[in-house]
Structure formats: C-alpha cells, structure tokens
PDB file of C-alpha atoms in Angstrom:
ATOM      1  CA  MET A   5       0.000   0.000   0.000  1.00  0.00           C
ATOM      2  CA  SER A   6       1.402   3.402  -0.979  1.00  0.00           C
ATOM      3  CA  ALA A   7       2.013   6.123   1.586  1.00  0.00           C
ATOM      4  CA  ALA A   8      -0.355   8.422  -0.315  1.00  0.00           C
ATOM      5  CA  HIS A   9      -3.133   5.851  -0.050  1.00  0.00           C
ATOM      6  CA  THR A  10      -2.384   5.164   3.603  1.00  0.00           C
ATOM      7  CA  LEU A  11      -2.605   8.858   4.511  1.00  0.00           C
ATOM      8  CA  ALA A  12      -5.664   9.675   2.380  1.00  0.00           C
ATOM      9  CA  VAL A  13      -8.392  10.511   4.899  1.00  0.00           C
ATOM     10  CA  HIS A  14     -10.391  13.121   2.978  1.00  0.00           C
ATOM     11  CA  ASP A  15     -11.704  13.241  -0.583  1.00  0.00           C
ATOM     12  CA  ALA A  16      -9.248  15.299  -2.619  1.00  0.00           C
ATOM     13  CA  VAL A  17     -11.745  15.949  -5.432  1.00  0.00           C
ATOM     14  CA  SER A  18     -15.262  17.322  -5.266  1.00  0.00           C
ATOM     15  CA  THR A  19     -17.759  19.070  -7.542  1.00  0.00           C
ATOM     16  CA  CYS A  20     -18.216  22.841  -7.574  1.00  0.00           C
ATOM     17  CA  LYS A  21     -21.461  24.005  -6.000  1.00  0.00           C
ATOM     18  CA  VAL A  22     -21.826  26.819  -8.539  1.00  0.00           C
ATOM     19  CA  CYS A  23     -20.624  25.606 -11.933  1.00  0.00           C
ATOM     20  CA  GLY A  24     -20.401  21.834 -11.468  1.00  0.00           C
ATOM     21  CA  ASN A  25     -16.766  21.526 -12.490  1.00  0.00           C
ATOM     22  CA  ALA A  26     -14.180  19.439 -10.674  1.00  0.00           C
ATOM     23  CA  THR A  27     -12.482  20.976  -7.656  1.00  0.00           C
ATOM     24  CA  ALA A  28      -9.384  20.160  -5.611  1.00  0.00           C
ATOM     25  CA  LEU A  29      -8.545  20.528  -1.944  1.00  0.00           C
ATOM     26  CA  TYR A  30      -7.717  24.131  -1.077  1.00  0.00           C
ATOM     27  CA  GLY A  31      -6.799  23.827   2.588  1.00  0.00           C
ATOM     28  CA  VAL A  32      -7.999  22.872   6.043  1.00  0.00           C
ATOM     29  CA  ALA A  33      -8.968  25.167   8.905  1.00  0.00           C
ATOM     30  CA  ASP A  34      -9.925  24.473  12.480  1.00  0.00           C
ATOM     31  CA  PHE A  35     -13.633  24.988  13.138  1.00  0.00           C
ATOM     32  CA  ASN A  36     -12.754  27.805  15.546  1.00  0.00           C
ATOM     33  CA  LYS A  37     -10.957  29.888  12.901  1.00  0.00           C
ATOM     34  CA  THR A  38     -12.743  33.255  12.939  1.00  0.00           C
ATOM     35  CA  CYS A  39     -12.699  36.565  11.120  1.00  0.00           C
ATOM     36  CA  ALA A  40     -11.438  38.124  14.357  1.00  0.00           C
ATOM     37  CA  GLU A  41      -7.974  36.837  13.430  1.00  0.00           C
ATOM     38  CA  HIS A  42      -7.874  39.748  10.978  1.00  0.00           C
ATOM     39  CA  TRP A  43      -7.633  42.016  14.045  1.00  0.00           C
ATOM     40  CA  GLY A  44      -5.237  39.792  15.956  1.00  0.00           C
ATOM     41  CA  ARG A  45      -7.763  37.945  18.116  1.00  0.00           C
ATOM     42  CA  TYR A  46      -7.510  34.164  18.154  1.00  0.00           C
ATOM     43  CA  PHE A  47      -9.836  31.600  19.680  1.00  0.00           C
ATOM     44  CA  PRO A  48      -8.692  28.253  21.141  1.00  0.00           C
ATOM     45  CA  LEU A  49      -8.494  25.517  18.537  1.00  0.00           C
ATOM     46  CA  LEU A  50     -11.390  23.090  18.732  1.00  0.00           C
ATOM     47  CA  GLY A  51      -9.620  20.210  16.986  1.00  0.00           C
ATOM     48  CA  VAL A  52     -12.319  19.841  14.326  1.00  0.00           C
ATOM     49  CA  PRO A  53     -10.826  20.100  10.808  1.00  0.00           C
ATOM     50  CA  ILE A  54     -12.920  21.819   8.116  1.00  0.00           C
ATOM     51  CA  TYR A  55     -11.691  21.066   4.607  1.00  0.00           C
ATOM     52  CA  TYR A  56     -12.207  23.563   1.807  1.00  0.00           C
ATOM     53  CA  HIS A  57     -12.090  22.942  -1.947  1.00  0.00           C
ATOM     54  CA  GLN A  58     -11.564  25.375  -4.810  1.00  0.00           C
ATOM     55  CA  CYS A  59     -12.998  25.197  -8.308  1.00  0.00           C
ATOM     56  CA  SER A  60     -10.412  25.569 -11.062  1.00  0.00           C
ATOM     57  CA  HIS A  61     -13.056  27.029 -13.388  1.00  0.00           C
ATOM     58  CA  CYS A  62     -14.927  29.680 -11.383  1.00  0.00           C
ATOM     59  CA  GLY A  63     -12.660  29.961  -8.344  1.00  0.00           C
ATOM     60  CA  LEU A  64     -15.310  29.289  -5.680  1.00  0.00           C
ATOM     61  CA  VAL A  65     -13.800  28.172  -2.366  1.00  0.00           C
ATOM     62  CA  PHE A  66     -16.220  26.063  -0.330  1.00  0.00           C
ATOM     63  CA  THR A  67     -16.577  23.306   2.224  1.00  0.00           C
ATOM     64  CA  ARG A  68     -18.989  20.389   2.323  1.00  0.00           C
ATOM     65  CA  ALA A  69     -18.680  20.042   6.096  1.00  0.00           C
ATOM     66  CA  PHE A  70     -22.062  21.691   6.681  1.00  0.00           C
ATOM     67  CA  ASP A  71     -23.975  20.391   3.671  1.00  0.00           C
ATOM     68  CA  HIS A  72     -26.318  18.250   5.758  1.00  0.00           C
ATOM     69  CA  TRP A  73     -26.716  20.534   8.755  1.00  0.00           C
ATOM     70  CA  SER A  74     -30.181  21.619   9.805  1.00  0.00           C
ATOM     71  CA  ASN A  75     -30.946  25.189  10.796  1.00  0.00           C
ATOM     72  CA  ASP A  76     -31.075  23.938  14.383  1.00  0.00           C
ATOM     73  CA  GLN A  77     -27.476  22.773  14.084  1.00  0.00           C
ATOM     74  CA  PHE A  78     -26.397  26.128  12.655  1.00  0.00           C
ATOM     75  CA  ARG A  79     -28.136  27.882  15.534  1.00  0.00           C
ATOM     76  CA  GLU A  80     -26.543  25.537  18.084  1.00  0.00           C
ATOM     77  CA  HIS A  81     -22.960  25.544  16.837  1.00  0.00           C
ATOM     78  CA  ILE A  82     -22.488  28.789  14.878  1.00  0.00           C
ATOM     79  CA  TYR A  83     -25.276  31.346  15.340  1.00  0.00           C
ATOM     80  CA  ASN A  84     -25.477  30.816  19.089  1.00  0.00           C
ATOM     81  CA  ASP A  85     -25.033  33.177  22.054  1.00  0.00           C
ATOM     82  CA  ASP A  86     -21.247  33.199  21.497  1.00  0.00           C
ATOM     83  CA  TYR A  87     -21.569  34.415  17.897  1.00  0.00           C
ATOM     84  CA  VAL A  88     -21.254  37.970  19.145  1.00  0.00           C
ATOM     85  CA  LEU A  89     -17.697  37.112  20.236  1.00  0.00           C
ATOM     86  CA  VAL A  90     -16.625  36.237  16.683  1.00  0.00           C
ATOM     87  CA  ASP A  91     -18.668  38.975  14.981  1.00  0.00           C
ATOM     88  CA  PRO A  92     -19.422  41.747  17.485  1.00  0.00           C
ATOM     89  CA  ASP A  93     -20.540  44.205  14.789  1.00  0.00           C
ATOM     90  CA  TYR A  94     -23.531  42.176  13.639  1.00  0.00           C
ATOM     91  CA  VAL A  95     -25.788  43.221  16.531  1.00  0.00           C
ATOM     92  CA  ASP A  96     -25.824  46.982  15.999  1.00  0.00           C
ATOM     93  CA  GLU A  97     -22.820  48.597  14.307  1.00  0.00           C
ATOM     94  CA  ARG A  98     -23.089  46.783  10.965  1.00  0.00           C
ATOM     95  CA  PRO A  99     -26.890  47.191  10.603  1.00  0.00           C
ATOM     96  CA  ARG A 100     -26.521  50.921  11.264  1.00  0.00           C
ATOM     97  CA  ALA A 101     -23.727  51.282   8.733  1.00  0.00           C
ATOM     98  CA  LEU A 102     -25.613  49.265   6.111  1.00  0.00           C
ATOM     99  CA  ALA A 103     -28.793  51.255   6.715  1.00  0.00           C
ATOM    100  CA  GLY A 104     -26.747  54.280   5.698  1.00  0.00           C
ATOM    101  CA  VAL A 105     -25.540  52.451   2.592  1.00  0.00           C
ATOM    102  CA  MET A 106     -29.117  51.616   1.638  1.00  0.00           C
ATOM    103  CA  GLN A 107     -30.395  55.130   2.266  1.00  0.00           C
ATOM    104  CA  ASP A 108     -27.690  56.511   0.004  1.00  0.00           C
ATOM    105  CA  PHE A 109     -28.338  53.868  -2.640  1.00  0.00           C
ATOM    106  CA  VAL A 110     -32.051  54.680  -2.974  1.00  0.00           C
ATOM    107  CA  ARG A 111     -31.737  58.424  -2.384  1.00  0.00           C
ATOM    108  CA  GLN A 112     -32.740  59.363  -5.944  1.00  0.00           C
ATOM    109  CA  ALA A 113     -35.174  56.493  -6.437  1.00  0.00           C
ATOM    110  CA  PRO A 114     -38.964  56.653  -6.400  1.00  0.00           C
ATOM    111  CA  PRO A 115     -40.682  54.937  -3.456  1.00  0.00           C
ATOM    112  CA  LEU A 116     -39.511  51.324  -3.423  1.00  0.00           C
ATOM    113  CA  ALA A 117     -40.532  48.141  -1.664  1.00  0.00           C
ATOM    114  CA  LEU A 118     -37.369  46.903   0.077  1.00  0.00           C
ATOM    115  CA  LEU A 119     -36.534  43.505   1.556  1.00  0.00           C
ATOM    116  CA  ASP A 120     -33.408  42.745   3.564  1.00  0.00           C
ATOM    117  CA  TYR A 121     -32.847  39.050   2.877  1.00  0.00           C
ATOM    118  CA  GLY A 122     -30.724  37.301   5.500  1.00  0.00           C
ATOM    119  CA  GLY A 123     -31.237  40.280   7.758  1.00  0.00           C
ATOM    120  CA  GLY A 124     -30.507  38.471  11.042  1.00  0.00           C
ATOM    121  CA  ASN A 125     -32.097  40.407  13.887  1.00  0.00           C
ATOM    122  CA  GLY A 126     -33.884  42.742  11.429  1.00  0.00           C
ATOM    123  CA  LYS A 127     -32.178  45.856  12.781  1.00  0.00           C
ATOM    124  CA  MET A 128     -31.294  47.358   9.403  1.00  0.00           C
ATOM    125  CA  ALA A 129     -34.849  47.125   8.061  1.00  0.00           C
ATOM    126  CA  THR A 130     -36.171  48.601  11.311  1.00  0.00           C
ATOM    127  CA  LEU A 131     -33.834  51.578  10.990  1.00  0.00           C
ATOM    128  CA  LEU A 132     -34.876  52.116   7.368  1.00  0.00           C
ATOM    129  CA  ALA A 133     -38.558  51.932   8.288  1.00  0.00           C
ATOM    130  CA  GLU A 134     -37.949  54.551  10.975  1.00  0.00           C
ATOM    131  CA  GLN A 135     -36.663  56.812   8.193  1.00  0.00           C
ATOM    132  CA  GLY A 136     -39.906  56.372   6.272  1.00  0.00           C
ATOM    133  CA  LEU A 137     -38.787  53.677   3.830  1.00  0.00           C
ATOM    134  CA  ASN A 138     -40.971  50.680   2.995  1.00  0.00           C
ATOM    135  CA  ALA A 139     -38.550  48.061   4.338  1.00  0.00           C
ATOM    136  CA  GLN A 140     -38.846  44.660   5.950  1.00  0.00           C
ATOM    137  CA  SER A 141     -36.473  41.847   6.864  1.00  0.00           C
ATOM    138  CA  TRP A 142     -36.507  38.092   6.476  1.00  0.00           C
ATOM    139  CA  ASP A 143     -33.815  35.606   7.453  1.00  0.00           C
ATOM    140  CA  PRO A 144     -33.988  31.925   6.429  1.00  0.00           C
ATOM    141  CA  VAL A 145     -32.314  30.794   9.666  1.00  0.00           C
ATOM    142  CA  ALA A 146     -33.477  33.339  12.239  1.00  0.00           C
ATOM    143  CA  ASN A 147     -37.044  33.401  10.880  1.00  0.00           C
ATOM    144  CA  GLU A 148     -37.456  29.697  10.163  1.00  0.00           C
ATOM    145  CA  GLY A 149     -41.078  28.738  10.673  1.00  0.00           C
ATOM    146  CA  HIS A 150     -42.339  32.263   9.983  1.00  0.00           C
ATOM    147  CA  ASP A 151     -44.323  33.091   6.887  1.00  0.00           C
ATOM    148  CA  LEU A 152     -42.261  34.035   3.855  1.00  0.00           C
ATOM    149  CA  PRO A 153     -42.577  37.582   2.541  1.00  0.00           C
ATOM    150  CA  PRO A 154     -44.589  37.697  -0.696  1.00  0.00           C
ATOM    151  CA  LEU A 155     -42.688  36.517  -3.746  1.00  0.00           C
ATOM    152  CA  ALA A 156     -42.025  38.836  -6.700  1.00  0.00           C
ATOM    153  CA  ALA A 157     -43.121  41.804  -4.562  1.00  0.00           C
ATOM    154  CA  PHE A 158     -39.969  43.889  -3.996  1.00  0.00           C
ATOM    155  CA  ASP A 159     -38.164  46.447  -6.133  1.00  0.00           C
ATOM    156  CA  LEU A 160     -34.865  46.068  -4.296  1.00  0.00           C
ATOM    157  CA  VAL A 161     -33.635  43.157  -2.208  1.00  0.00           C
ATOM    158  CA  SER A 162     -30.492  43.481  -0.126  1.00  0.00           C
ATOM    159  CA  ALA A 163     -28.404  40.528   1.018  1.00  0.00           C
ATOM    160  CA  PHE A 164     -25.487  41.852   3.025  1.00  0.00           C
ATOM    161  CA  GLU A 165     -22.955  39.279   4.200  1.00  0.00           C
ATOM    162  CA  VAL A 166     -25.198  36.400   3.178  1.00  0.00           C
ATOM    163  CA  MET A 167     -23.700  34.626   0.162  1.00  0.00           C
ATOM    164  CA  GLU A 168     -20.638  33.410   2.077  1.00  0.00           C
ATOM    165  CA  HIS A 169     -22.821  31.842   4.794  1.00  0.00           C
ATOM    166  CA  THR A 170     -24.753  29.325   2.730  1.00  0.00           C
ATOM    167  CA  PRO A 171     -23.891  25.659   2.126  1.00  0.00           C
ATOM    168  CA  ASP A 172     -26.053  25.808  -1.028  1.00  0.00           C
ATOM    169  CA  PRO A 173     -25.124  28.954  -3.008  1.00  0.00           C
ATOM    170  CA  LEU A 174     -27.492  28.333  -5.915  1.00  0.00           C
ATOM    171  CA  LYS A 175     -30.464  27.698  -3.655  1.00  0.00           C
ATOM    172  CA  THR A 176     -29.788  30.840  -1.626  1.00  0.00           C
ATOM    173  CA  ALA A 177     -29.299  33.034  -4.688  1.00  0.00           C
ATOM    174  CA  GLY A 178     -32.475  31.696  -6.275  1.00  0.00           C
ATOM    175  CA  GLU A 179     -34.480  32.264  -3.109  1.00  0.00           C
ATOM    176  CA  ALA A 180     -33.282  35.859  -2.762  1.00  0.00           C
ATOM    177  CA  LEU A 181     -34.008  36.601  -6.432  1.00  0.00           C
ATOM    178  CA  GLY A 182     -37.482  35.103  -6.098  1.00  0.00           C
ATOM    179  CA  PHE A 183     -38.589  38.083  -4.005  1.00  0.00           C
ATOM    180  CA  LEU A 184     -37.855  40.545  -6.827  1.00  0.00           C
ATOM    181  CA  ARG A 185     -40.388  42.132  -9.102  1.00  0.00           C
ATOM    182  CA  GLU A 186     -39.686  42.265 -12.812  1.00  0.00           C
ATOM    183  CA  ASN A 187     -36.677  44.554 -13.347  1.00  0.00           C
ATOM    184  CA  GLY A 188     -35.931  44.532  -9.621  1.00  0.00           C
ATOM    185  CA  ALA A 189     -32.353  44.363  -8.391  1.00  0.00           C
ATOM    186  CA  LEU A 190     -30.435  42.523  -5.690  1.00  0.00           C
ATOM    187  CA  LEU A 191     -27.815  44.585  -3.862  1.00  0.00           C
ATOM    188  CA  PHE A 192     -25.485  42.339  -1.911  1.00  0.00           C
ATOM    189  CA  SER A 193     -22.140  42.222  -0.206  1.00  0.00           C
ATOM    190  CA  THR A 194     -19.647  39.392  -0.045  1.00  0.00           C
ATOM    191  CA  LEU A 195     -15.883  39.711  -0.206  1.00  0.00           C
ATOM    192  CA  THR A 196     -14.487  38.223  -3.420  1.00  0.00           C
ATOM    193  CA  ILE A 197     -11.061  36.591  -3.432  1.00  0.00           C
ATOM    194  CA  ASP A 198      -9.833  36.922  -7.022  1.00  0.00           C
ATOM    195  CA  HIS A 199      -6.542  38.318  -5.739  1.00  0.00           C
ATOM    196  CA  LEU A 200      -5.644  35.386  -3.483  1.00  0.00           C
ATOM    197  CA  PRO A 201      -2.873  32.927  -4.365  1.00  0.00           C
ATOM    198  CA  PRO A 202      -3.581  29.166  -4.375  1.00  0.00           C
ATOM    199  CA  GLN A 203      -4.166  27.463  -1.025  1.00  0.00           C
ATOM    200  CA  ALA A 204      -4.564  30.703   0.925  1.00  0.00           C
ATOM    201  CA  ILE A 205      -6.582  29.045   3.676  1.00  0.00           C
ATOM    202  CA  HIS A 206      -5.003  31.492   6.139  1.00  0.00           C
ATOM    203  CA  PHE A 207      -7.000  34.381   4.624  1.00  0.00           C
ATOM    204  CA  TRP A 208      -9.100  35.937   7.386  1.00  0.00           C
ATOM    205  CA  TYR A 209     -12.431  35.796   5.531  1.00  0.00           C
ATOM    206  CA  ILE A 210     -12.291  31.985   5.286  1.00  0.00           C
ATOM    207  CA  ALA A 211     -13.663  31.367   8.766  1.00  0.00           C
ATOM    208  CA  PRO A 212     -15.863  28.380   9.653  1.00  0.00           C
ATOM    209  CA  ARG A 213     -16.780  29.668  13.113  1.00  0.00           C
ATOM    210  CA  ASN A 214     -18.234  32.781  11.475  1.00  0.00           C
ATOM    211  CA  GLY A 215     -20.200  30.562   9.113  1.00  0.00           C
ATOM    212  CA  HIS A 216     -18.095  31.623   6.107  1.00  0.00           C
ATOM    213  CA  ILE A 217     -18.371  28.432   4.105  1.00  0.00           C
ATOM    214  CA  SER A 218     -18.789  29.567   0.449  1.00  0.00           C
ATOM    215  CA  ILE A 219     -16.203  32.160  -0.583  1.00  0.00           C
ATOM    216  CA  HIS A 220     -16.703  33.683  -4.022  1.00  0.00           C
ATOM    217  CA  THR A 221     -14.765  35.184  -6.861  1.00  0.00           C
ATOM    218  CA  ASN A 222     -16.287  37.689  -9.277  1.00  0.00           C
ATOM    219  CA  ARG A 223     -16.514  34.882 -11.811  1.00  0.00           C
ATOM    220  CA  SER A 224     -18.340  32.493  -9.494  1.00  0.00           C
ATOM    221  CA  LEU A 225     -20.883  35.221  -8.723  1.00  0.00           C
ATOM    222  CA  GLU A 226     -21.370  35.946 -12.426  1.00  0.00           C
ATOM    223  CA  ILE A 227     -21.880  32.265 -13.223  1.00  0.00           C
ATOM    224  CA  MET A 228     -24.189  31.731 -10.262  1.00  0.00           C
ATOM    225  CA  PHE A 229     -26.520  34.640 -11.004  1.00  0.00           C
ATOM    226  CA  GLY A 230     -26.237  33.988 -14.733  1.00  0.00           C
ATOM    227  CA  THR A 231     -27.930  30.655 -14.054  1.00  0.00           C
ATOM    228  CA  PHE A 232     -31.063  32.658 -13.224  1.00  0.00           C
ATOM    229  CA  GLY A 233     -30.701  35.096 -16.134  1.00  0.00           C
ATOM    230  CA  TYR A 234     -29.138  37.930 -14.105  1.00  0.00           C
ATOM    231  CA  ARG A 235     -25.907  39.801 -14.730  1.00  0.00           C
ATOM    232  CA  VAL A 236     -23.672  41.061 -11.940  1.00  0.00           C
ATOM    233  CA  HIS A 237     -22.302  44.571 -11.634  1.00  0.00           C
ATOM    234  CA  HIS A 238     -19.318  44.790  -9.268  1.00  0.00           C
ATOM    235  CA  PHE A 239     -19.047  48.107  -7.441  1.00  0.00           C
ATOM    236  CA  SER A 240     -15.976  46.761  -5.609  1.00  0.00           C
ATOM    237  CA  ASN A 241     -14.684  43.431  -4.290  1.00  0.00           C
ATOM    238  CA  LEU A 242     -17.300  43.759  -1.510  1.00  0.00           C
ATOM    239  CA  TYR A 243     -20.466  45.301  -2.997  1.00  0.00           C
ATOM    240  CA  HIS A 244     -22.248  43.813  -6.001  1.00  0.00           C
ATOM    241  CA  LEU A 245     -25.558  44.156  -7.819  1.00  0.00           C
ATOM    242  CA  ALA A 246     -27.500  41.433  -9.631  1.00  0.00           C
ATOM    243  CA  LEU A 247     -30.027  42.630 -12.200  1.00  0.00           C
ATOM    244  CA  LYS A 248     -31.529  41.901 -15.594  1.00  0.00           C
ATOM    245  CA  GLN A 249     -32.313  45.397 -16.822  1.00  0.00           C
ATOM    246  CA  ALA A 250     -31.520  48.502 -14.816  1.00  0.00           C
ATOM    247  CA  PRO A 251     -34.533  50.646 -13.925  1.00  0.00           C
ATOM    248  CA  ASP A 252     -34.177  54.329 -14.714  1.00  0.00           C
ATOM    249  CA  TRP A 253     -33.261  55.294 -11.152  1.00  0.00           C
ATOM    250  CA  LEU A 254     -30.278  52.936 -11.232  1.00  0.00           C
ATOM    251  CA  MET A 255     -28.812  53.959 -14.576  1.00  0.00           C
ATOM    252  CA  ALA A 256     -26.880  57.010 -13.350  1.00  0.00           C
ATOM    253  CA  ARG A 257     -25.398  55.044 -10.442  1.00  0.00           C
ATOM    254  CA  LEU A 258     -24.234  52.259 -12.711  1.00  0.00           C
ATOM    255  CA  ASP A 259     -22.785  54.745 -15.205  1.00  0.00           C
ATOM    256  CA  ALA A 260     -20.817  56.321 -12.347  1.00  0.00           C
ATOM    257  CA  HIS A 261     -19.351  52.927 -11.381  1.00  0.00           C
ATOM    258  CA  PRO A 262     -18.592  51.153 -14.683  1.00  0.00           C
TER     259      PRO A 262
END
C-alpha cells in the first residue's frame, strides 16, 4: 500500500457548487478559525478540521462540512449566544452602517418596496422603516417557521454578508431573487477573493466559526446569477448588484461605477 493511499483521509476531489466543475482541496482550517484573526484575536483551537475545496473554473472556495446541517445545528454551533464574540458588529454597528448604505443607494429612487434578505435580527430594516422607507427583513435561519414575505413583490432586495454563509449557493441566490419584481435588483455584499494565491486558507475571511463556508470570486458570482438570467455589476470586491435590466433610477449610479 502506498504512503499516499495510507494517509488519504479526505476526498481530494469534489464538484463545484456553482458551476459543477471538478475541484481540488484548497486547505484545512480548524472549526474555531474566525474573522477576528484579521484584528489579531484568536480563539482556542477546537480540533475539528474543516476542509475547503476550490474550483479551477470559477474559483469558488467552499466546504462540504455543513452540507447536511439543519438550521437547528447552525443555531446551536455557529449562530449561538457566542456568535457575538466572533462577529461583534452584527448586533448593531453593521446594521446601522448598512442602513446608511441603503439610504444613500435609494436616495434618488422613487418609493420602493425593500426587503433585507438574510437580515438576522432585522435591525437594518427597522432603521430604514424609521426613516420612512418601505422596508422589511426576512432571514432563512433566524425566521425559520415564519411566513415568507410575498414573492415577486420587492423592487430592491439586499443581502449583506449572506452569500458566504450558505452551504447551497445556488439555492440561496435563487431564493433571494425570487422576491424581486420584474426589473428589480439585488444589492449584496460578499468579499471576493480573485486576488488570493492558491491554497490561501489562512486568509481571514475563510472562517468556519463565522459561518463563512462559500467564498466567491467575481466569476463564481457571475456564473451563479447567470444561471437565473441575471448579470452582476461589481461596485468593488465587496459590494455587487445582480439585475436583468436597470430601472431608470439605477442607470446614473451604474454609469458612475462602470
């Protein structure tokens, strides 16, 4: 028996969750690897290895470790009372900042129906509603068991820091897009990693304890949303917009950020 066969304990090849092409192992991280390492804060290792793959075609970095988890398991092991320790901004600071982003984004728009998809505690939508905007929130984990918002009923859907949290990128993208009216748009944030070298598992954004389990490139986003007939406009490596045809109120903004 060869040494390589003796030591093989994890599948080296998988299938990309976005484009279906073959992928190879990208690296392994302890479950307790968090985004807080970006600021020099480290949590004790748990001793649970989480293997990530990368697609050679679209560049998606992902793990299958959570593919069969229920929402209850996510709530127990990731989005639990200690989540605030690995992402302290999610409770108040980030919703306030993103409410400002949304207010600026729709400043020159006519009255719009807004949905914050994956909105967690709903704070951002609450802040927008307090400013007179027609905004509501829905989160597939936090609001499990609640009635869905009406489908095809919103002019603008936001999904901030959502796409990296899903074990099923296509399902999540399709669900978010399903809330849009014809010619609606999806404004979302997720940090793309086109600039990373191979096997950069040390990168701070690849963080299982934060629930960062599907890490995108611009190309993987374009392929994913293209599956549903949408194109993606990249404002930066963090903010993106999925749309079919830009409504008039969006044209000037897109022209300003080619």
